[in-house]
């Protein structure tokens, strides 16, 4: 896809590059929905067609368009990774450890019915059916870089809303200092949950101020559609300034705690994966450098590695969260 950088800071596809069949399909969906008397949400989607067309939705899954986000840093001018690369080169160890395994195996994941339990130190604990969680706040499209600790990165138009919307709703108590994210561990549908690579379920965590940061996204979709299973359907986290493993997939529980949660990767190898795991080119992983990265989809013979940016390029937005902290110690 050709991308033209306009001086408004957002990216726009060159008009001639917008796939005509997708536009056609959008119109046909609208007409069908009007006939069925369900035009309201579709019209809202139609109104945000600019954001929708930004990335050309693959047309494989149910549409989930989002309005262009107003959150600072939520859009990058970099070229968006092709959907086929972002959905076929994955880490989702519940479905296998090879990058191609999740796309091959995750079709067994049953994403409906689905609910997310919010519990722990909150005034209003609740079990949210996915349908209610999706509607809790307006869906936004945010084009975030995600960088894996293994040295690859991608640029994806995620759809969702700031996790802070949900947190405000459930009213954390004064002693809630951290948020723990627990993901599905179902041996019947996830073939590798029996393996010993990790202690299942996959658990992640954030400090309360990190969880409340507007960039922290509760994501339900990508490329204008609901999340493919291999990318963490039906709901995941995207924390763009941290290494990819912090962005837990297929969430089933969000728990507010006083103590720092024990995360799956920290339990597996504490000297390699700390709680913070902020993207930092100056702090190497014990077994490899973190100074550069490779963009997936650009792995041709002559594709250059890119310099990794402090906080994955979100330094202006998040550096103040770590003022005075030794980031070598708190890796
Ligand atoms: N439940 C669960 N979430 C997970 C993982 C996992 O194995 N299980 N892998 C993490 C890692 S290491 C990365 S890099 C990202 C990858 O997200 P993507 O496949 O959408 O690119 O998901 C993260 N979330
Ligand atoms: Mo990762």
Tab-separated table of C-alpha atoms and ligand atoms in Angstrom:
chain	number	residue	atom	x	y	z
A	1	UNK	CA	0.000	0.000	0.000
A	2	UNK	CA	1.299	3.423	-0.874
A	3	UNK	CA	1.168	5.879	1.975
A	4	UNK	CA	1.242	9.597	1.652
A	5	UNK	CA	2.251	11.633	4.681
A	6	UNK	CA	0.073	14.685	5.043
A	7	UNK	CA	1.182	17.477	7.292
A	8	UNK	CA	-1.700	16.835	9.678
A	9	UNK	CA	0.427	14.049	11.159
A	10	UNK	CA	-1.859	11.238	10.071
A	11	UNK	CA	-1.291	8.776	7.307
A	12	UNK	CA	-3.587	8.489	4.347
A	13	UNK	CA	-3.595	5.868	1.659
A	14	UNK	CA	-3.232	7.243	-1.826
A	15	UNK	CA	-6.765	7.283	-3.234
A	16	UNK	CA	-5.941	5.009	-6.153
A	17	UNK	CA	-4.674	2.385	-3.690
A	18	UNK	CA	-7.968	1.933	-1.863
A	19	UNK	CA	-9.199	-1.448	-2.988
A	20	UNK	CA	-12.416	-0.909	-4.923
A	21	UNK	CA	-13.994	-4.262	-3.853
A	22	UNK	CA	-13.677	-3.254	-0.172
A	23	UNK	CA	-15.447	0.054	-0.785
A	24	UNK	CA	-18.073	-1.780	-2.741
A	25	UNK	CA	-18.534	-4.311	0.033
A	26	UNK	CA	-18.889	-1.509	2.606
A	27	UNK	CA	-21.700	0.016	0.595
A	28	UNK	CA	-23.397	-3.312	0.109
A	29	UNK	CA	-23.186	-3.995	3.898
A	30	UNK	CA	-24.789	-0.629	4.540
A	31	UNK	CA	-27.677	-1.303	2.173
A	32	UNK	CA	-28.221	-4.734	3.696
A	33	UNK	CA	-28.181	-3.316	7.233
A	34	UNK	CA	-30.669	-0.604	6.263
A	35	UNK	CA	-32.980	-3.234	4.875
A	36	UNK	CA	-32.678	-5.141	8.161
A	37	UNK	CA	-33.364	-2.001	10.189
A	38	UNK	CA	-29.962	-2.059	11.836
A	39	UNK	CA	-28.439	0.932	10.100
A	40	UNK	CA	-27.564	2.892	13.273
A	41	UNK	CA	-24.227	1.293	14.122
A	42	UNK	CA	-23.434	0.762	10.471
A	43	UNK	CA	-24.038	4.437	9.712
A	44	UNK	CA	-21.691	5.338	12.554
A	45	UNK	CA	-19.164	3.042	10.979
A	46	UNK	CA	-19.790	4.586	7.598
A	47	UNK	CA	-19.149	8.027	9.068
A	48	UNK	CA	-15.724	6.893	10.190
A	49	UNK	CA	-14.945	5.455	6.768
A	50	UNK	CA	-11.870	7.601	6.516
A	51	UNK	CA	-10.225	5.741	9.380
A	52	UNK	CA	-11.754	2.569	8.054
A	53	UNK	CA	-10.253	3.009	4.593
A	54	UNK	CA	-6.852	3.906	5.986
A	55	UNK	CA	-5.725	0.350	6.002
A	56	UNK	CA	-8.036	-1.599	3.682
A	57	UNK	CA	-9.735	-4.186	5.823
A	58	UNK	CA	-8.925	-7.751	4.826
A	59	UNK	CA	-12.624	-8.611	4.574
A	60	UNK	CA	-12.247	-11.969	6.291
A	61	UNK	CA	-13.819	-11.292	9.681
A	62	UNK	CA	-16.680	-9.214	11.061
A	63	UNK	CA	-16.094	-5.481	10.591
A	64	UNK	CA	-15.102	-3.466	13.669
A	65	UNK	CA	-14.158	-0.011	12.465
A	66	UNK	CA	-12.979	2.643	14.876
A	67	UNK	CA	-12.975	6.404	14.654
A	68	UNK	CA	-9.566	7.976	14.361
A	69	UNK	CA	-8.137	8.328	17.867
A	70	UNK	CA	-7.452	11.689	19.435
A	71	UNK	CA	-5.016	10.258	21.995
A	72	UNK	CA	-1.542	11.774	21.614
A	73	UNK	CA	0.835	9.271	20.043
A	74	UNK	CA	-1.956	6.957	18.894
A	75	UNK	CA	-1.080	7.324	15.228
A	76	UNK	CA	2.296	6.892	13.591
A	77	UNK	CA	3.308	8.043	10.115
A	78	UNK	CA	5.106	4.792	9.417
A	79	UNK	CA	3.918	2.348	6.810
A	80	UNK	CA	1.327	-0.053	8.203
A	81	UNK	CA	2.382	-3.709	8.193
A	82	UNK	CA	0.435	-5.863	5.737
A	83	UNK	CA	-2.413	-7.645	7.503
A	84	UNK	CA	-1.235	-10.971	6.119
A	85	UNK	CA	2.148	-10.545	7.852
A	86	UNK	CA	0.690	-9.341	11.174
A	87	UNK	CA	-1.711	-12.291	11.229
A	88	UNK	CA	0.670	-15.067	10.176
A	89	UNK	CA	3.817	-14.301	12.210
A	90	UNK	CA	2.719	-14.478	15.844
A	91	UNK	CA	3.606	-15.311	19.392
A	92	UNK	CA	0.761	-17.085	21.167
A	93	UNK	CA	2.386	-19.963	23.000
A	94	UNK	CA	-0.922	-21.575	23.913
A	95	UNK	CA	-1.024	-22.598	20.250
A	96	UNK	CA	2.633	-23.500	19.741
A	97	UNK	CA	6.041	-21.848	19.870
A	98	UNK	CA	6.745	-21.419	16.144
A	99	UNK	CA	5.706	-18.097	14.624
A	100	UNK	CA	3.441	-19.913	12.161
A	101	UNK	CA	1.731	-22.093	14.787
A	102	UNK	CA	-0.927	-19.643	16.054
A	103	UNK	CA	-2.267	-18.961	12.546
A	104	UNK	CA	-2.346	-22.707	11.914
A	105	UNK	CA	-3.799	-23.844	15.243
A	106	UNK	CA	-5.859	-21.049	16.788
A	107	UNK	CA	-9.013	-21.843	14.801
A	108	UNK	CA	-9.976	-24.121	17.718
A	109	UNK	CA	-10.262	-21.157	20.098
A	110	UNK	CA	-13.913	-20.632	20.990
A	111	UNK	CA	-14.460	-16.880	21.321
A	112	UNK	CA	-18.211	-16.903	21.967
A	113	UNK	CA	-19.669	-16.865	24.517
A	114	UNK	CA	-16.890	-14.898	26.209
A	115	UNK	CA	-16.771	-12.850	29.363
A	116	UNK	CA	-14.167	-10.928	31.321
A	117	UNK	CA	-14.224	-10.969	35.090
A	118	UNK	CA	-13.137	-7.781	36.838
A	119	UNK	CA	-12.232	-8.478	40.457
A	120	UNK	CA	-9.965	-7.720	43.382
A	121	UNK	CA	-9.568	-4.294	44.939
A	122	UNK	CA	-12.443	-2.482	43.225
A	123	UNK	CA	-15.687	-1.003	44.425
A	124	UNK	CA	-17.665	-2.478	41.550
A	125	UNK	CA	-16.424	-5.944	40.637
A	126	UNK	CA	-18.306	-7.307	37.643
A	127	UNK	CA	-18.394	-9.988	35.031
A	128	UNK	CA	-18.653	-8.354	31.617
A	129	UNK	CA	-20.081	-10.256	28.695
A	130	UNK	CA	-17.916	-9.465	25.686
A	131	UNK	CA	-20.845	-7.714	23.957
A	132	UNK	CA	-21.119	-5.297	26.887
A	133	UNK	CA	-17.374	-4.761	27.131
A	134	UNK	CA	-17.169	-3.860	23.441
A	135	UNK	CA	-19.865	-1.228	23.919
A	136	UNK	CA	-18.482	0.270	27.119
A	137	UNK	CA	-16.708	3.036	25.201
A	138	UNK	CA	-16.432	4.212	21.595
A	139	UNK	CA	-14.098	2.183	19.404
A	140	UNK	CA	-11.031	4.023	18.148
A	141	UNK	CA	-8.476	3.092	15.559
A	142	UNK	CA	-4.909	3.506	16.766
A	143	UNK	CA	-1.895	2.792	14.635
A	144	UNK	CA	0.671	1.501	17.121
A	145	UNK	CA	4.064	-0.072	16.740
A	146	UNK	CA	4.438	-3.300	18.666
A	147	UNK	CA	7.971	-4.556	19.275
A	148	UNK	CA	8.654	-8.087	20.387
A	149	UNK	CA	11.512	-8.748	22.792
A	150	UNK	CA	12.864	-11.141	20.143
A	151	UNK	CA	13.734	-8.225	17.876
A	152	UNK	CA	10.913	-7.913	15.365
A	153	UNK	CA	8.284	-5.233	15.146
A	154	UNK	CA	5.144	-4.324	13.257
A	155	UNK	CA	2.816	-1.351	12.794
A	156	UNK	CA	-0.836	-2.263	13.225
A	157	UNK	CA	-4.119	-0.329	13.144
A	158	UNK	CA	-5.628	-1.648	16.373
A	159	UNK	CA	-9.256	-1.036	17.276
A	160	UNK	CA	-10.343	-0.577	20.870
A	161	UNK	CA	-10.429	1.982	23.645
A	162	UNK	CA	-8.225	3.091	26.515
A	163	UNK	CA	-8.243	0.557	29.336
A	164	UNK	CA	-8.713	3.547	31.652
A	165	UNK	CA	-12.379	3.681	30.521
A	166	UNK	CA	-13.029	0.313	32.094
A	167	UNK	CA	-10.906	1.066	35.161
A	168	UNK	CA	-12.829	4.271	35.862
A	169	UNK	CA	-16.073	2.338	35.585
A	170	UNK	CA	-15.167	-0.272	38.223
A	171	UNK	CA	-13.663	2.254	40.702
A	172	UNK	CA	-10.427	0.820	42.114
A	173	UNK	CA	-9.949	1.111	45.868
A	174	UNK	CA	-7.175	3.254	47.320
A	175	UNK	CA	-4.935	0.267	48.008
A	176	UNK	CA	-5.106	-1.037	44.417
A	177	UNK	CA	-1.574	-0.469	43.114
A	178	UNK	CA	-1.339	-2.951	40.237
A	179	UNK	CA	-3.532	-4.597	37.638
A	180	UNK	CA	-3.139	-8.274	36.817
A	181	UNK	CA	-4.276	-9.677	33.467
A	182	UNK	CA	-5.149	-13.355	33.273
A	183	UNK	CA	-5.691	-15.007	29.912
A	184	UNK	CA	-7.563	-18.134	28.872
A	185	UNK	CA	-5.893	-21.491	29.545
A	186	UNK	CA	-8.170	-24.125	28.086
A	187	UNK	CA	-6.389	-27.413	27.376
A	188	UNK	CA	-9.326	-28.538	25.224
A	189	UNK	CA	-8.928	-25.758	22.667
A	190	UNK	CA	-5.327	-24.665	23.250
A	191	UNK	CA	-3.012	-27.562	22.354
A	192	UNK	CA	0.129	-26.203	24.066
A	193	UNK	CA	-1.373	-25.302	27.427
A	194	UNK	CA	-0.172	-28.720	28.584
A	195	UNK	CA	3.446	-27.890	27.695
A	196	UNK	CA	6.004	-26.857	30.268
A	197	UNK	CA	7.368	-23.740	28.514
A	198	UNK	CA	5.273	-21.501	30.760
A	199	UNK	CA	3.230	-21.816	33.915
A	200	UNK	CA	-0.340	-21.432	32.590
A	201	UNK	CA	-2.446	-19.372	32.479
A	202	UNK	CA	-0.376	-16.667	30.808
A	203	UNK	CA	-0.443	-13.763	33.253
A	204	UNK	CA	0.712	-10.184	32.786
A	205	UNK	CA	0.587	-7.045	34.881
A	206	UNK	CA	0.888	-3.287	34.894
A	207	UNK	CA	1.348	-0.691	37.579
A	208	UNK	CA	-1.874	1.289	38.095
A	209	UNK	CA	-0.518	4.453	36.436
A	210	UNK	CA	0.621	2.415	33.414
A	211	UNK	CA	-2.779	0.745	33.174
A	212	UNK	CA	-4.457	4.168	33.371
A	213	UNK	CA	-2.217	5.721	30.717
A	214	UNK	CA	-4.344	6.710	27.694
A	215	UNK	CA	-2.061	4.792	25.312
A	216	UNK	CA	-2.831	1.473	27.047
A	217	UNK	CA	-5.397	-0.084	24.770
A	218	UNK	CA	-8.029	-2.702	25.435
A	219	UNK	CA	-8.237	-4.031	21.898
A	220	UNK	CA	-11.051	-5.888	20.178
A	221	UNK	CA	-9.923	-5.590	16.583
A	222	UNK	CA	-7.304	-4.806	13.990
A	223	UNK	CA	-7.426	-3.642	10.365
A	224	UNK	CA	-11.064	-2.623	10.812
A	225	UNK	CA	-12.199	-6.127	11.821
A	226	UNK	CA	-12.554	-8.130	15.009
A	227	UNK	CA	-9.279	-9.710	16.170
A	228	UNK	CA	-8.241	-12.892	14.394
A	229	UNK	CA	-7.853	-15.736	16.908
A	230	UNK	CA	-4.083	-15.842	16.495
A	231	UNK	CA	-3.824	-12.176	17.493
A	232	UNK	CA	-5.683	-12.652	20.763
A	233	UNK	CA	-9.409	-12.750	20.049
A	234	UNK	CA	-11.777	-11.640	21.303
A	235	UNK	CA	-10.027	-9.093	23.563
A	236	UNK	CA	-6.398	-8.329	24.356
A	237	UNK	CA	-4.142	-5.668	25.684
A	238	UNK	CA	-1.839	-3.495	23.571
A	239	UNK	CA	0.805	-1.618	25.561
A	240	UNK	CA	2.843	-0.036	22.780
A	241	UNK	CA	5.856	1.217	24.767
A	242	UNK	CA	6.578	-2.210	26.282
A	243	UNK	CA	7.914	-5.425	24.775
A	244	UNK	CA	5.196	-7.430	23.054
A	245	UNK	CA	4.811	-10.041	25.780
A	246	UNK	CA	3.178	-7.450	28.056
A	247	UNK	CA	0.284	-7.263	25.560
A	248	UNK	CA	-1.636	-10.265	26.878
A	249	UNK	CA	-4.060	-11.986	24.505
A	250	UNK	CA	-7.494	-13.516	25.013
A	251	UNK	CA	-8.136	-11.921	28.405
A	252	UNK	CA	-10.538	-13.550	30.844
A	253	UNK	CA	-9.712	-11.773	34.111
A	254	UNK	CA	-8.612	-8.308	35.160
A	255	UNK	CA	-7.675	-8.218	38.833
A	256	UNK	CA	-6.728	-5.210	40.952
A	257	UNK	CA	-4.020	-5.960	43.507
A	258	UNK	CA	-1.851	-4.359	46.124
A	259	UNK	CA	1.239	-6.397	45.231
A	260	UNK	CA	3.116	-6.583	41.945
A	261	UNK	CA	1.612	-9.486	39.975
A	262	UNK	CA	3.755	-12.527	39.208
A	263	UNK	CA	3.888	-12.563	35.438
A	264	UNK	CA	4.302	-15.705	33.326
A	265	UNK	CA	7.567	-14.682	31.674
A	266	UNK	CA	9.051	-13.336	34.869
A	267	UNK	CA	8.315	-16.651	36.573
A	268	UNK	CA	9.865	-18.547	33.656
A	269	UNK	CA	13.095	-16.490	33.498
A	270	UNK	CA	13.331	-13.635	35.994
A	271	UNK	CA	16.795	-12.528	34.851
A	272	UNK	CA	15.576	-12.136	31.264
A	273	UNK	CA	12.061	-10.729	31.636
A	274	UNK	CA	11.368	-8.119	34.277
A	275	UNK	CA	8.041	-6.728	35.359
A	276	UNK	CA	8.504	-3.404	33.555
A	277	UNK	CA	9.853	-4.587	30.199
A	278	UNK	CA	9.832	-1.132	28.686
A	279	UNK	CA	11.322	-1.096	25.194
A	280	UNK	CA	14.850	0.203	25.774
A	281	UNK	CA	17.637	0.042	23.189
A	282	UNK	CA	20.216	0.723	25.919
A	283	UNK	CA	19.376	-2.272	28.094
A	284	UNK	CA	20.258	-5.554	26.416
A	285	UNK	CA	18.478	-8.816	26.964
A	286	UNK	CA	21.060	-11.087	28.696
A	287	UNK	CA	21.348	-13.140	25.521
A	288	UNK	CA	21.080	-10.490	22.796
A	289	UNK	CA	21.160	-6.782	22.025
A	290	UNK	CA	17.950	-4.731	21.994
A	291	UNK	CA	19.439	-1.874	19.956
A	292	UNK	CA	17.870	-2.733	16.597
A	293	UNK	CA	14.804	-4.438	15.182
A	294	UNK	CA	13.443	-5.927	11.980
A	295	UNK	CA	10.002	-4.995	10.650
A	296	UNK	CA	8.006	-8.076	9.730
A	297	UNK	CA	7.161	-8.211	6.043
A	298	UNK	CA	10.454	-6.503	5.220
A	299	UNK	CA	12.782	-9.411	5.607
A	300	UNK	CA	14.203	-9.382	2.096
A	301	UNK	CA	17.923	-9.825	1.626
A	302	UNK	CA	18.555	-6.085	1.655
A	303	UNK	CA	16.038	-5.015	4.274
A	304	UNK	CA	17.863	-2.963	6.860
A	305	UNK	CA	17.406	-3.396	10.570
A	306	UNK	CA	15.986	-0.299	12.227
A	307	UNK	CA	17.255	1.385	15.326
A	308	UNK	CA	14.977	0.622	18.247
A	309	UNK	CA	13.627	3.759	19.882
A	310	UNK	CA	13.430	4.468	23.614
A	311	UNK	CA	9.990	3.385	24.863
A	312	UNK	CA	9.392	2.168	21.294
A	313	UNK	CA	9.041	5.782	20.147
A	314	UNK	CA	6.496	6.765	22.831
A	315	UNK	CA	9.008	8.532	25.067
A	316	UNK	CA	7.229	11.896	24.949
A	317	UNK	CA	4.043	10.257	26.220
A	318	UNK	CA	5.342	7.844	28.870
A	319	UNK	CA	8.821	8.815	30.102
A	320	UNK	CA	7.392	10.716	33.069
A	321	UNK	CA	5.922	7.475	34.432
A	322	UNK	CA	9.478	6.346	35.160
A	323	UNK	CA	11.063	9.593	36.336
A	324	UNK	CA	13.794	8.837	38.860
A	325	UNK	CA	13.692	5.075	38.253
A	326	UNK	CA	16.801	3.107	37.330
A	327	UNK	CA	15.649	1.433	34.120
A	328	UNK	CA	18.650	-0.924	34.110
A	329	UNK	CA	17.563	-2.341	37.460
A	330	UNK	CA	13.843	-2.130	36.673
A	331	UNK	CA	14.122	-3.887	33.295
B	1	LIG	N1	-1.941	-15.232	26.085
B	1	LIG	C1	-0.822	-14.877	25.437
B	1	LIG	N2	-0.620	-13.569	25.142
B	1	LIG	C2	0.502	-13.190	24.479
B	1	LIG	C3	1.500	-14.141	24.133
B	1	LIG	C4	1.275	-15.505	24.469
B	1	LIG	O1	2.083	-16.392	24.191
B	1	LIG	N3	0.092	-15.825	25.105
B	1	LIG	N4	2.648	-13.726	23.492
B	1	LIG	C5	3.034	-12.309	23.662
B	1	LIG	C6	4.130	-11.899	22.810
B	1	LIG	S1	5.675	-12.508	23.207
B	1	LIG	C7	3.991	-11.001	21.783
B	1	LIG	S2	5.317	-10.404	20.931
B	1	LIG	C8	2.642	-10.548	21.375
B	1	LIG	C9	2.460	-10.844	19.900
B	1	LIG	O2	1.241	-10.328	19.423
B	1	LIG	P1	0.826	-10.575	17.901
B	1	LIG	O3	0.877	-12.036	17.645
B	1	LIG	O4	-0.526	-10.001	17.735
B	1	LIG	O5	1.856	-9.900	17.078
B	1	LIG	O6	1.599	-11.186	22.098
B	1	LIG	C10	1.841	-11.360	23.492
B	1	LIG	N5	0.656	-11.883	24.146
B	2	LIG	MO1	7.231	-11.058	22.152
